[in-house]
Amino acid sequence: MGANLGLAGRTVLITGGASGIGRECALALAREGAAVAIADANEQGATETVCEIAALGARAVVASFDVRSPTATETAIEAIERDLGLLDGLITAAGISRPAPATELAAESWEAVIGVNLSGTFYSCQAAGRRMVARGRGAIVTIGSVSSLGGQSGRAHYCASKAGVVGLTRDLAVEWGSHGVRVNCIGPSATDTPMIRRGIPESFVSGVMEDRTPLGRLAQPSEVASVCLFLLSDLASYVNGALIMADGGVSAGFFTRGHGRDFSSKALLAQGIYSE
Ligand SMILES: NC(=O)c1ccc[n+]([C@@H]2O[C@H](COP(=O)([O-])OP(=O)(O)OC[C@H]3O[C@@H](n4cnc5c(N)ncnc54)[C@H](O)[C@@H]3O)[C@@H](O)[C@H]2O)c1
């Protein structure tokens, strides 16, 4: 990243570290000299991330568990602290999307998305946070979304879970701040990860998502990871309970098309669509 974040020697757990944003956070932390635990339901992907990190000369372990289980989470964190060191940081990047219209959304999908994105985030924060609170230090970064702020068709469960993550983050920041534990949330918009490429047609990505983004492109996972690392670091020592959007300006406006150039377009003025 270039800046000295002071993360060398810290121990950080990343849920969802086998893929996408979580994986990028893990690699970026390893490059900073942190020891990382990769927690993911996808054991093979987690092992691949750990091998990449080992090749960088950093310490890493795989913790394969389902974040929906508080018992499995507790057991895994106990083992991580024994094998890698006491946790200084946590990033909760495990998440799923499963789009479906609200009228047809199966209860199983609702439970799964709320279970992973919201309950899973809480269980990870609780198991790591109770240790951090007892020691009087730690930093946690949760992953929200632009869907924390607004709706999107076919995402009733996802939007509810991501709004919930912001509420959870604010609560934990208030409960744990006086114990030296900071809790913040980052809100990415569309980020070029397997989650996006798997579930969304290319025509929607370029025709709608990129078009509605003032910066005119998807985020790279490394651009989300760099904000996560900042929030974990002592550079953010007075940032607590914040929702920091890494969304290319998506949530800065409404009715935005053409990367935000629609209203200022002389062509639109010439067509009489807007008057000066
Ligand atoms: N990609 C985007 O556009 C985008 C935008 C905003 C927010 N987000 C959020 O960022 C986070 C990471 O998303 P991503 O795009 O990197 O997705 P991804 O699919 O690339 O990675 C998610 C990881 O979570 C793991 N996971 C899923 N369910 C799990 C469970 N029950 N237990 C443990 N691990 C589990 C998966 O195996 C996967 O490795 C998610 O919370 C997502 O909602 C993503």
mmCIF file of C-alpha atoms and ligand atoms in Angstrom:
data_model
loop_
_atom_site.group_PDB
_atom_site.id
_atom_site.type_symbol
_atom_site.label_atom_id
_atom_site.label_comp_id
_atom_site.label_asym_id
_atom_site.label_seq_id
_atom_site.Cartn_x
_atom_site.Cartn_y
_atom_site.Cartn_z
ATOM 1 C CA MET A 1 0.000 0.000 0.000
ATOM 2 C CA GLY A 2 2.946 2.340 0.395
ATOM 3 C CA ALA A 3 2.001 3.903 3.773
ATOM 4 C CA ASN A 4 3.395 2.406 6.954
ATOM 5 C CA LEU A 5 0.256 1.110 8.600
ATOM 6 C CA GLY A 6 2.048 -0.430 11.564
ATOM 7 C CA LEU A 7 0.289 -3.757 11.076
ATOM 8 C CA ALA A 8 3.473 -5.882 11.077
ATOM 9 C CA GLY A 9 3.355 -8.460 13.846
ATOM 10 C CA ARG A 10 -0.419 -8.158 14.340
ATOM 11 C CA THR A 11 -2.691 -11.196 14.138
ATOM 12 C CA VAL A 12 -5.871 -10.832 12.103
ATOM 13 C CA LEU A 13 -8.766 -13.191 11.385
ATOM 14 C CA ILE A 14 -10.541 -12.769 8.047
ATOM 15 C CA THR A 15 -13.828 -14.565 7.457
ATOM 16 C CA GLY A 16 -14.547 -15.187 3.778
ATOM 17 C CA GLY A 17 -10.799 -15.082 3.188
ATOM 18 C CA ALA A 18 -10.856 -17.736 0.455
ATOM 19 C CA SER A 19 -12.226 -15.400 -2.213
ATOM 20 C CA GLY A 20 -12.831 -11.853 -3.401
ATOM 21 C CA ILE A 21 -12.601 -9.013 -0.882
ATOM 22 C CA GLY A 22 -11.615 -11.242 2.068
ATOM 23 C CA ARG A 23 -8.847 -12.907 0.087
ATOM 24 C CA GLU A 24 -7.487 -9.528 -1.013
ATOM 25 C CA CYS A 25 -7.554 -8.278 2.601
ATOM 26 C CA ALA A 26 -5.592 -11.362 3.674
ATOM 27 C CA LEU A 27 -2.935 -10.880 0.987
ATOM 28 C CA ALA A 28 -2.620 -7.156 1.725
ATOM 29 C CA LEU A 29 -2.243 -7.847 5.462
ATOM 30 C CA ALA A 30 0.391 -10.501 4.766
ATOM 31 C CA ARG A 31 2.332 -7.999 2.634
ATOM 32 C CA GLU A 32 2.244 -5.629 5.634
ATOM 33 C CA GLY A 33 3.807 -8.356 7.801
ATOM 34 C CA ALA A 34 0.677 -9.413 9.715
ATOM 35 C CA ALA A 35 -0.110 -13.035 10.576
ATOM 36 C CA VAL A 36 -3.504 -14.018 9.177
ATOM 37 C CA ALA A 37 -6.116 -16.691 9.797
ATOM 38 C CA ILE A 38 -8.273 -17.469 6.765
ATOM 39 C CA ALA A 39 -11.728 -18.561 7.867
ATOM 40 C CA ASP A 40 -14.028 -19.843 5.167
ATOM 41 C CA ALA A 41 -16.559 -22.579 4.490
ATOM 42 C CA ASN A 42 -14.549 -23.265 1.314
ATOM 43 C CA GLU A 43 -11.584 -25.138 2.773
ATOM 44 C CA GLN A 44 -9.822 -25.639 -0.563
ATOM 45 C CA GLY A 45 -10.016 -21.914 -1.407
ATOM 46 C CA ALA A 46 -8.812 -21.020 2.087
ATOM 47 C CA THR A 47 -5.864 -23.410 1.707
ATOM 48 C CA GLU A 48 -4.957 -21.811 -1.636
ATOM 49 C CA THR A 49 -4.950 -18.340 -0.040
ATOM 50 C CA VAL A 50 -2.760 -19.629 2.795
ATOM 51 C CA CYS A 51 -0.285 -21.114 0.259
ATOM 52 C CA GLU A 52 -0.095 -17.746 -1.552
ATOM 53 C CA ILE A 53 0.567 -16.026 1.762
ATOM 54 C CA ALA A 54 3.233 -18.554 2.728
ATOM 55 C CA ALA A 55 4.941 -17.773 -0.601
ATOM 56 C CA LEU A 56 5.104 -14.124 0.533
ATOM 57 C CA GLY A 57 6.951 -15.286 3.650
ATOM 58 C CA ALA A 58 4.124 -14.423 6.067
ATOM 59 C CA ARG A 59 2.398 -16.655 8.618
ATOM 60 C CA ALA A 60 -1.107 -17.903 7.895
ATOM 61 C CA VAL A 61 -3.462 -20.687 8.965
ATOM 62 C CA VAL A 62 -6.687 -22.125 7.576
ATOM 63 C CA ALA A 63 -9.756 -22.177 9.800
ATOM 64 C CA SER A 64 -12.534 -23.946 7.959
ATOM 65 C CA PHE A 65 -15.917 -23.291 9.518
ATOM 66 C CA ASP A 66 -19.410 -22.038 8.768
ATOM 67 C CA VAL A 67 -19.846 -18.540 10.229
ATOM 68 C CA ARG A 68 -23.504 -19.379 10.953
ATOM 69 C CA SER A 69 -22.394 -21.634 13.803
ATOM 70 C CA PRO A 70 -21.449 -19.813 17.021
ATOM 71 C CA THR A 71 -19.967 -23.026 18.445
ATOM 72 C CA ALA A 72 -17.768 -23.695 15.406
ATOM 73 C CA THR A 73 -16.696 -20.037 15.420
ATOM 74 C CA GLU A 74 -15.715 -20.179 19.092
ATOM 75 C CA THR A 75 -13.766 -23.433 18.636
ATOM 76 C CA ALA A 76 -11.956 -22.096 15.556
ATOM 77 C CA ILE A 77 -10.925 -18.850 17.245
ATOM 78 C CA GLU A 78 -9.599 -20.768 20.241
ATOM 79 C CA ALA A 79 -7.399 -22.833 17.878
ATOM 80 C CA ILE A 80 -6.286 -19.753 15.902
ATOM 81 C CA GLU A 81 -5.144 -17.968 19.073
ATOM 82 C CA ARG A 82 -3.258 -21.087 20.161
ATOM 83 C CA ASP A 83 -1.543 -21.627 16.773
ATOM 84 C CA LEU A 84 -1.043 -18.095 15.465
ATOM 85 C CA GLY A 85 -1.269 -15.632 18.349
ATOM 86 C CA LEU A 86 -3.811 -13.471 20.182
ATOM 87 C CA LEU A 87 -6.157 -11.678 17.814
ATOM 88 C CA ASP A 88 -5.556 -7.968 17.238
ATOM 89 C CA GLY A 89 -8.000 -7.645 14.377
ATOM 90 C CA LEU A 90 -11.017 -9.159 12.640
ATOM 91 C CA ILE A 91 -12.479 -8.570 9.171
ATOM 92 C CA THR A 92 -15.879 -10.165 8.549
ATOM 93 C CA ALA A 93 -16.005 -10.643 4.774
ATOM 94 C CA ALA A 94 -17.952 -13.931 4.536
ATOM 95 C CA GLY A 95 -21.130 -13.219 2.617
ATOM 96 C CA ILE A 96 -23.636 -14.562 0.116
ATOM 97 C CA SER A 97 -26.180 -12.900 -2.165
ATOM 98 C CA ARG A 98 -28.746 -15.306 -3.799
ATOM 99 C CA PRO A 99 -30.954 -12.740 -5.635
ATOM 100 C CA ALA A 100 -34.688 -13.525 -5.913
ATOM 101 C CA PRO A 101 -37.846 -11.385 -6.197
ATOM 102 C CA ALA A 102 -39.382 -10.697 -2.783
ATOM 103 C CA THR A 103 -42.685 -12.281 -3.818
ATOM 104 C CA GLU A 104 -40.925 -15.569 -4.524
ATOM 105 C CA LEU A 105 -38.083 -15.486 -2.017
ATOM 106 C CA ALA A 106 -37.859 -18.922 -0.366
ATOM 107 C CA ALA A 107 -37.671 -18.961 3.431
ATOM 108 C CA GLU A 108 -34.520 -21.078 3.107
ATOM 109 C CA SER A 109 -32.808 -18.315 1.073
ATOM 110 C CA TRP A 110 -33.939 -15.647 3.527
ATOM 111 C CA GLU A 111 -32.533 -17.672 6.435
ATOM 112 C CA ALA A 112 -29.285 -18.407 4.577
ATOM 113 C CA VAL A 113 -28.535 -14.783 3.640
ATOM 114 C CA ILE A 114 -29.511 -13.349 7.033
ATOM 115 C CA GLY A 115 -27.684 -16.294 8.646
ATOM 116 C CA VAL A 116 -24.346 -15.745 6.879
ATOM 117 C CA ASN A 117 -24.325 -11.968 6.386
ATOM 118 C CA LEU A 118 -25.861 -10.791 9.664
ATOM 119 C CA SER A 119 -25.877 -13.601 12.249
ATOM 120 C CA GLY A 120 -22.488 -14.855 11.008
ATOM 121 C CA THR A 121 -21.047 -11.352 11.329
ATOM 122 C CA PHE A 122 -22.372 -11.134 14.877
ATOM 123 C CA TYR A 123 -21.017 -14.531 15.952
ATOM 124 C CA SER A 124 -17.542 -13.717 14.572
ATOM 125 C CA CYS A 125 -17.575 -10.286 16.234
ATOM 126 C CA GLN A 126 -18.802 -11.767 19.510
ATOM 127 C CA ALA A 127 -16.211 -14.554 19.692
ATOM 128 C CA ALA A 128 -13.295 -12.277 18.689
ATOM 129 C CA GLY A 129 -14.667 -9.217 20.483
ATOM 130 C CA ARG A 130 -15.096 -10.809 23.898
ATOM 131 C CA ARG A 131 -11.386 -11.694 23.831
ATOM 132 C CA MET A 132 -10.411 -8.204 22.648
ATOM 133 C CA VAL A 133 -12.608 -6.552 25.292
ATOM 134 C CA ALA A 134 -10.986 -8.670 28.006
ATOM 135 C CA ARG A 135 -7.521 -7.524 26.811
ATOM 136 C CA GLY A 136 -8.567 -3.907 26.299
ATOM 137 C CA ARG A 137 -7.490 -3.647 22.645
ATOM 138 C CA GLY A 138 -8.560 -4.654 19.163
ATOM 139 C CA ALA A 139 -10.094 -3.481 15.899
ATOM 140 C CA ILE A 140 -12.922 -4.983 13.893
ATOM 141 C CA VAL A 141 -14.052 -4.177 10.346
ATOM 142 C CA THR A 142 -17.418 -5.432 9.144
ATOM 143 C CA ILE A 143 -18.465 -5.445 5.501
ATOM 144 C CA GLY A 144 -21.687 -3.648 4.627
ATOM 145 C CA SER A 145 -22.607 -2.527 1.141
ATOM 146 C CA VAL A 146 -24.379 0.181 -0.817
ATOM 147 C CA SER A 147 -27.285 -2.156 -0.016
ATOM 148 C CA SER A 148 -26.875 -1.038 3.629
ATOM 149 C CA LEU A 149 -28.284 2.316 2.495
ATOM 150 C CA GLY A 150 -30.920 1.466 -0.096
ATOM 151 C CA GLY A 151 -32.930 -1.193 -1.835
ATOM 152 C CA GLN A 152 -32.220 -3.128 -4.985
ATOM 153 C CA SER A 153 -34.740 -5.388 -6.719
ATOM 154 C CA GLY A 154 -34.369 -9.039 -5.808
ATOM 155 C CA ARG A 155 -32.316 -8.286 -2.713
ATOM 156 C CA ALA A 156 -34.823 -8.098 0.186
ATOM 157 C CA HIS A 157 -32.753 -10.483 2.334
ATOM 158 C CA TYR A 158 -29.407 -9.044 1.231
ATOM 159 C CA CYS A 159 -30.431 -5.401 1.848
ATOM 160 C CA ALA A 160 -31.968 -6.309 5.228
ATOM 161 C CA SER A 161 -28.779 -8.153 6.216
ATOM 162 C CA LYS A 162 -26.485 -5.324 5.127
ATOM 163 C CA ALA A 163 -28.559 -2.630 6.857
ATOM 164 C CA GLY A 164 -28.406 -4.895 9.916
ATOM 165 C CA VAL A 165 -24.616 -5.081 9.731
ATOM 166 C CA VAL A 166 -24.435 -1.288 10.026
ATOM 167 C CA GLY A 167 -26.737 -1.330 13.075
ATOM 168 C CA LEU A 168 -24.687 -4.113 14.625
ATOM 169 C CA THR A 169 -21.437 -2.230 13.959
ATOM 170 C CA ARG A 170 -22.746 0.912 15.639
ATOM 171 C CA ASP A 171 -23.968 -1.031 18.657
ATOM 172 C CA LEU A 172 -20.653 -2.842 19.136
ATOM 173 C CA ALA A 173 -18.731 0.423 18.685
ATOM 174 C CA VAL A 174 -20.763 1.913 21.529
ATOM 175 C CA GLU A 175 -20.517 -1.179 23.763
ATOM 176 C CA TRP A 176 -16.814 -1.856 23.224
ATOM 177 C CA GLY A 177 -15.268 1.557 22.557
ATOM 178 C CA SER A 178 -14.567 2.198 26.229
ATOM 179 C CA HIS A 179 -12.775 -1.193 26.326
ATOM 180 C CA GLY A 180 -10.294 -0.116 23.634
ATOM 181 C CA VAL A 181 -11.995 -2.036 20.834
ATOM 182 C CA ARG A 182 -12.970 -0.099 17.701
ATOM 183 C CA VAL A 183 -15.662 -1.447 15.354
ATOM 184 C CA ASN A 184 -16.237 0.071 11.908
ATOM 185 C CA CYS A 185 -18.040 -0.886 8.724
ATOM 186 C CA ILE A 186 -17.028 -0.449 5.115
ATOM 187 C CA GLY A 187 -19.694 -0.140 2.403
ATOM 188 C CA PRO A 188 -18.470 -1.210 -1.024
ATOM 189 C CA SER A 189 -20.510 -0.894 -4.201
ATOM 190 C CA ALA A 190 -20.090 -3.413 -7.015
ATOM 191 C CA THR A 191 -16.624 -4.908 -6.651
ATOM 192 C CA ASP A 192 -15.007 -7.162 -9.223
ATOM 193 C CA THR A 193 -15.115 -10.457 -7.328
ATOM 194 C CA PRO A 194 -16.513 -13.941 -8.037
ATOM 195 C CA MET A 195 -19.758 -12.900 -6.239
ATOM 196 C CA ILE A 196 -20.463 -10.284 -8.914
ATOM 197 C CA ARG A 197 -19.176 -12.277 -11.885
ATOM 198 C CA ARG A 198 -21.107 -15.402 -10.799
ATOM 199 C CA GLY A 199 -24.491 -13.840 -10.269
ATOM 200 C CA ILE A 200 -24.835 -10.796 -12.524
ATOM 201 C CA PRO A 201 -24.916 -10.671 -16.341
ATOM 202 C CA GLU A 202 -22.107 -8.662 -17.976
ATOM 203 C CA SER A 203 -24.693 -6.441 -19.713
ATOM 204 C CA PHE A 204 -26.048 -5.343 -16.294
ATOM 205 C CA VAL A 205 -22.536 -4.844 -14.882
ATOM 206 C CA SER A 206 -21.426 -2.531 -17.709
ATOM 207 C CA GLY A 207 -24.827 -1.115 -18.745
ATOM 208 C CA VAL A 208 -26.178 -0.317 -15.292
ATOM 209 C CA MET A 209 -23.661 -0.741 -12.456
ATOM 210 C CA GLU A 210 -20.723 0.982 -14.106
ATOM 211 C CA ASP A 211 -23.027 3.517 -15.780
ATOM 212 C CA ARG A 212 -24.519 4.527 -12.386
ATOM 213 C CA THR A 213 -21.076 4.881 -10.769
ATOM 214 C CA PRO A 214 -19.526 8.361 -10.867
ATOM 215 C CA LEU A 215 -16.036 6.809 -11.090
ATOM 216 C CA GLY A 216 -17.341 4.821 -14.078
ATOM 217 C CA ARG A 217 -16.067 1.362 -13.159
ATOM 218 C CA LEU A 218 -16.347 -1.451 -10.635
ATOM 219 C CA ALA A 219 -14.116 -1.385 -7.559
ATOM 220 C CA GLN A 220 -11.133 -3.699 -7.497
ATOM 221 C CA PRO A 221 -11.079 -5.872 -4.338
ATOM 222 C CA SER A 222 -7.692 -4.327 -3.469
ATOM 223 C CA GLU A 223 -9.373 -0.881 -3.297
ATOM 224 C CA VAL A 224 -11.791 -2.195 -0.669
ATOM 225 C CA ALA A 225 -9.001 -4.035 1.154
ATOM 226 C CA SER A 226 -6.908 -0.873 1.497
ATOM 227 C CA VAL A 227 -9.754 0.859 3.388
ATOM 228 C CA CYS A 228 -10.133 -2.221 5.613
ATOM 229 C CA LEU A 229 -6.422 -2.118 6.440
ATOM 230 C CA PHE A 230 -6.617 1.599 7.248
ATOM 231 C CA LEU A 231 -9.543 0.953 9.627
ATOM 232 C CA LEU A 232 -7.633 -1.873 11.335
ATOM 233 C CA SER A 233 -4.530 0.288 11.736
ATOM 234 C CA ASP A 234 -3.683 2.862 14.388
ATOM 235 C CA LEU A 235 -3.997 5.539 11.674
ATOM 236 C CA ALA A 236 -7.734 5.140 12.356
ATOM 237 C CA SER A 237 -7.287 5.231 16.147
ATOM 238 C CA TYR A 238 -10.150 7.725 16.620
ATOM 239 C CA VAL A 239 -12.501 6.175 14.054
ATOM 240 C CA ASN A 240 -15.169 4.098 15.802
ATOM 241 C CA GLY A 241 -18.717 3.200 14.736
ATOM 242 C CA ALA A 242 -18.226 4.691 11.279
ATOM 243 C CA LEU A 243 -19.709 3.507 8.019
ATOM 244 C CA ILE A 244 -17.142 4.361 5.358
ATOM 245 C CA MET A 245 -18.411 3.974 1.822
ATOM 246 C CA ALA A 246 -15.976 2.700 -0.813
ATOM 247 C CA ASP A 247 -18.488 3.037 -3.605
ATOM 248 C CA GLY A 248 -16.989 5.276 -6.282
ATOM 249 C CA GLY A 249 -19.600 7.908 -5.395
ATOM 250 C CA VAL A 250 -22.683 5.711 -5.990
ATOM 251 C CA SER A 251 -24.352 6.758 -2.720
ATOM 252 C CA ALA A 252 -23.396 10.417 -3.176
ATOM 253 C CA GLY A 253 -26.315 11.079 -5.505
ATOM 254 C CA PHE A 254 -29.571 9.942 -7.054
ATOM 255 C CA PHE A 255 -30.861 9.658 -10.660
ATOM 256 C CA THR A 256 -27.290 9.300 -11.833
ATOM 257 C CA ARG A 257 -26.513 7.959 -15.293
ATOM 258 C CA GLY A 258 -23.553 8.148 -17.638
ATOM 259 C CA HIS A 259 -21.073 8.206 -14.711
ATOM 260 C CA GLY A 260 -22.787 11.300 -13.332
ATOM 261 C CA ARG A 261 -22.465 13.288 -16.546
ATOM 262 C CA ASP A 262 -26.163 13.244 -17.441
ATOM 263 C CA PHE A 263 -27.290 16.554 -15.972
ATOM 264 C CA SER A 264 -24.266 18.517 -17.080
ATOM 265 C CA SER A 265 -24.450 17.141 -20.607
ATOM 266 C CA LYS A 266 -24.789 19.848 -23.245
ATOM 267 C CA ALA A 267 -26.320 17.180 -25.469
ATOM 268 C CA LEU A 268 -29.211 16.727 -23.045
ATOM 269 C CA LEU A 269 -29.636 20.491 -22.767
ATOM 270 C CA ALA A 270 -29.646 20.734 -26.561
ATOM 271 C CA GLN A 271 -32.356 18.086 -26.744
ATOM 272 C CA GLY A 272 -34.505 20.191 -24.422
ATOM 273 C CA ILE A 273 -34.499 17.475 -21.754
ATOM 274 C CA TYR A 274 -33.246 20.010 -19.229
ATOM 275 C CA SER A 275 -33.537 23.775 -19.471
ATOM 276 C CA GLU A 276 -30.760 26.096 -18.259
HETATM 277 N N1 LIG B 1 -18.562 -8.030 -4.641
HETATM 278 C C1 LIG B 1 -19.354 -6.998 -4.422
HETATM 279 O O1 LIG B 1 -19.790 -6.317 -5.363
HETATM 280 C C2 LIG B 1 -19.736 -6.597 -3.034
HETATM 281 C C3 LIG B 1 -20.303 -5.327 -2.838
HETATM 282 C C4 LIG B 1 -20.673 -4.944 -1.552
HETATM 283 C C5 LIG B 1 -20.465 -5.794 -0.486
HETATM 284 N N2 LIG B 1 -19.917 -7.029 -0.715
HETATM 285 C C6 LIG B 1 -19.752 -7.892 0.442
HETATM 286 O O2 LIG B 1 -18.384 -8.179 0.603
HETATM 287 C C7 LIG B 1 -18.250 -9.461 1.229
HETATM 288 C C8 LIG B 1 -17.319 -10.323 0.372
HETATM 289 O O3 LIG B 1 -17.926 -10.493 -0.903
HETATM 290 P P1 LIG B 1 -17.096 -11.005 -2.189
HETATM 291 O O4 LIG B 1 -17.600 -10.236 -3.343
HETATM 292 O O5 LIG B 1 -15.658 -11.029 -1.892
HETATM 293 O O6 LIG B 1 -17.702 -12.474 -2.322
HETATM 294 P P2 LIG B 1 -17.008 -13.883 -2.669
HETATM 295 O O7 LIG B 1 -18.126 -14.780 -3.043
HETATM 296 O O8 LIG B 1 -15.888 -13.698 -3.622
HETATM 297 O O9 LIG B 1 -16.394 -14.321 -1.240
HETATM 298 C C9 LIG B 1 -17.208 -14.619 -0.157
HETATM 299 C C10 LIG B 1 -16.553 -15.725 0.661
HETATM 300 O O10 LIG B 1 -17.407 -16.008 1.790
HETATM 301 C C11 LIG B 1 -17.381 -17.407 1.991
HETATM 302 N N3 LIG B 1 -18.574 -17.854 2.697
HETATM 303 C C12 LIG B 1 -19.851 -17.842 2.231
HETATM 304 N N4 LIG B 1 -20.670 -18.386 3.147
HETATM 305 C C13 LIG B 1 -19.900 -18.737 4.218
HETATM 306 C C14 LIG B 1 -20.182 -19.333 5.464
HETATM 307 N N5 LIG B 1 -21.435 -19.713 5.797
HETATM 308 N N6 LIG B 1 -19.167 -19.538 6.337
HETATM 309 C C15 LIG B 1 -17.900 -19.189 6.004
HETATM 310 N N7 LIG B 1 -17.575 -18.634 4.811
HETATM 311 C C16 LIG B 1 -18.570 -18.402 3.931
HETATM 312 C C17 LIG B 1 -17.327 -18.000 0.589
HETATM 313 O O11 LIG B 1 -16.883 -19.354 0.583
HETATM 314 C C18 LIG B 1 -16.391 -17.036 -0.114
HETATM 315 O O12 LIG B 1 -15.052 -17.497 -0.041
HETATM 316 C C19 LIG B 1 -19.669 -10.018 1.347
HETATM 317 O O13 LIG B 1 -20.171 -9.738 2.627
HETATM 318 C C20 LIG B 1 -20.428 -9.231 0.321
HETATM 319 O O14 LIG B 1 -21.800 -9.147 0.646
HETATM 320 C C21 LIG B 1 -19.541 -7.441 -1.946
#
